[in-house]
């Protein structure tokens, strides 16, 4: 039985991962930023007798991270696996997104994960074991127009994860990067989107949302991400990166096959139909 600490478990991937590991009888610490909006987690804990302890952690707040991790360490003595899942979605074209909002995105999706990592590492190093799981995205490998800041924050998390892997693997620790494609969770309804009324980039955002809609007709459920996290943590043949979902596989493989110049030229597709044809040809998407 391992001690698993997961951030952002009020919904979506975090909630599914907490339930998944608890069903496997691991000792799960499910962190939420606000207990009053964590009704789905409370319901899951009432429905089934699961070994889940709820803790309050706002990853934006250093003292909240310290208090939450100290609470877990006081109760369990250790953290074997940290899953950095808490995150925000949304954004828009680079020119249209207010810098303050982009900073908010980095505060949560990047610095939030780093705060958590810094809080658990001393204990993991002292024991010479532990796994850090960072929930990135296919956007950490593939950059869509109209989604630059989100892709930037996930690229940043991937770079930090690689550096961390180089630093801590020799100490007996492990780092895992999870890269889901489109997963059906509340992130899409919560996401803030920015596009100026007369934006010359509006069609990019429209195409991005079109791609989400199409993917969500045959969605990858958050449980699939949870299963992948478990496999990544327990596999006897460790790997740094784990894509989740057919769309994520296709986008990364397709992007590898084309040059930067072809990739950039594709954004000049004059109509949505032309753009869809390119998505078929380059990435093999067969949408309805
Ligand atoms: P979600 O259902 O909206 O879950 C996000 C979680 O993060 C919520 O529990 C949210 O809490 C929490 N959170 C936000 N800000 C926080 C903060 N400052 N401190 C602590 N917790 C905070 O979305 P999701 O899709 O499951 O996303 C989880 C992760 O997967 C994110 O990192 C996201 O970027 C990544 N991801 C998602 C997809 C996808 O298609 N869904 C694809 C690739 C990667 P509140 O309830 O309080 O807001």
CSV table of C-alpha atoms and ligand atoms in Angstrom, one decimal, residues 8-14 33-34 37 57-60 85-88 108-109 135-138 150 154 180-183 185-188 190, ligand 1:
chain,number,residue,atom,x,y,z
A,8,UNK,CA,-7.2,19.2,-7.5
A,9,UNK,CA,-9.5,16.3,-6.7
A,10,UNK,CA,-12.9,18.1,-6.6
A,11,UNK,CA,-13.7,17.0,-10.2
A,12,UNK,CA,-12.4,15.5,-13.4
A,13,UNK,CA,-9.1,13.6,-13.6
A,14,UNK,CA,-8.1,14.3,-10.0
A,33,UNK,CA,-8.6,23.9,-2.8
A,34,UNK,CA,-12.1,24.6,-1.4
A,37,UNK,CA,-17.0,23.0,-3.7
A,57,UNK,CA,-4.5,22.7,-0.5
A,58,UNK,CA,-4.6,25.7,-2.7
A,59,UNK,CA,-1.5,25.2,-4.9
A,60,UNK,CA,-1.3,29.0,-5.5
A,85,UNK,CA,-3.1,17.5,-11.2
A,86,UNK,CA,-4.6,20.8,-10.1
A,87,UNK,CA,-5.0,23.1,-13.1
A,88,UNK,CA,-7.0,25.6,-15.1
A,108,UNK,CA,-1.6,27.4,-10.8
A,109,UNK,CA,-0.5,25.0,-13.6
A,135,UNK,CA,-0.3,16.0,-15.4
A,136,UNK,CA,0.8,17.9,-18.6
A,137,UNK,CA,-1.3,17.6,-21.8
A,138,UNK,CA,-0.9,16.8,-25.4
A,150,UNK,CA,-2.0,26.9,-22.1
A,154,UNK,CA,2.4,22.7,-20.3
A,180,UNK,CA,-3.9,13.5,-22.0
A,181,UNK,CA,-5.7,14.5,-25.2
A,182,UNK,CA,-9.3,15.8,-24.8
A,183,UNK,CA,-10.8,14.3,-21.7
A,185,UNK,CA,-14.2,16.9,-17.5
A,186,UNK,CA,-15.7,20.2,-16.2
A,187,UNK,CA,-12.5,22.0,-17.3
A,188,UNK,CA,-14.2,23.1,-20.6
A,190,UNK,CA,-14.9,26.4,-16.2
B,1,LIG,P1,-11.2,20.0,-13.7
B,1,LIG,O1,-12.2,19.0,-13.6
B,1,LIG,O2,-11.6,21.4,-13.9
B,1,LIG,O3,-10.2,19.8,-12.5
B,1,LIG,C1,-9.2,20.8,-12.1
B,1,LIG,C2,-9.0,20.7,-10.7
B,1,LIG,O4,-7.9,21.6,-10.3
B,1,LIG,C3,-10.2,21.0,-9.8
B,1,LIG,O5,-10.3,20.2,-8.7
B,1,LIG,C4,-9.9,22.5,-9.4
B,1,LIG,O6,-10.5,22.8,-8.2
B,1,LIG,C5,-8.4,22.3,-9.2
B,1,LIG,N1,-7.7,23.6,-9.0
B,1,LIG,C6,-7.8,24.7,-9.8
B,1,LIG,N2,-7.0,25.6,-9.3
B,1,LIG,C7,-6.5,25.2,-8.1
B,1,LIG,C8,-5.7,25.7,-7.1
B,1,LIG,N3,-5.2,26.9,-7.2
B,1,LIG,N4,-5.3,24.9,-6.0
B,1,LIG,C9,-5.8,23.6,-6.0
B,1,LIG,N5,-6.6,23.1,-6.9
B,1,LIG,C10,-6.9,23.8,-7.9
B,1,LIG,O7,-10.2,19.7,-14.9
B,1,LIG,P2,-9.4,18.4,-15.4
B,1,LIG,O8,-9.7,18.3,-16.9
B,1,LIG,O9,-9.7,17.2,-14.5
B,1,LIG,O10,-8.0,18.9,-15.3
B,1,LIG,C11,-7.0,18.3,-14.4
B,1,LIG,C12,-5.6,18.4,-15.0
B,1,LIG,O11,-5.6,17.8,-16.3
B,1,LIG,C13,-5.2,19.9,-15.3
B,1,LIG,O12,-3.9,20.1,-15.0
B,1,LIG,C14,-5.4,20.0,-16.8
B,1,LIG,O13,-4.6,21.0,-17.4
B,1,LIG,C15,-5.0,18.6,-17.3
B,1,LIG,N6,-5.6,18.2,-18.6
B,1,LIG,C16,-6.9,18.1,-18.8
B,1,LIG,C17,-7.3,17.7,-20.1
B,1,LIG,C18,-8.8,17.7,-20.5
B,1,LIG,O14,-9.1,17.6,-21.7
B,1,LIG,N7,-9.7,17.7,-19.5
B,1,LIG,C19,-6.4,17.4,-21.1
B,1,LIG,C20,-5.1,17.5,-20.8
B,1,LIG,C21,-4.6,17.8,-19.5
B,1,LIG,P3,-11.8,23.7,-8.1
B,1,LIG,O15,-13.0,22.8,-8.2
B,1,LIG,O16,-11.7,24.4,-6.8
B,1,LIG,O17,-11.8,24.7,-9.3
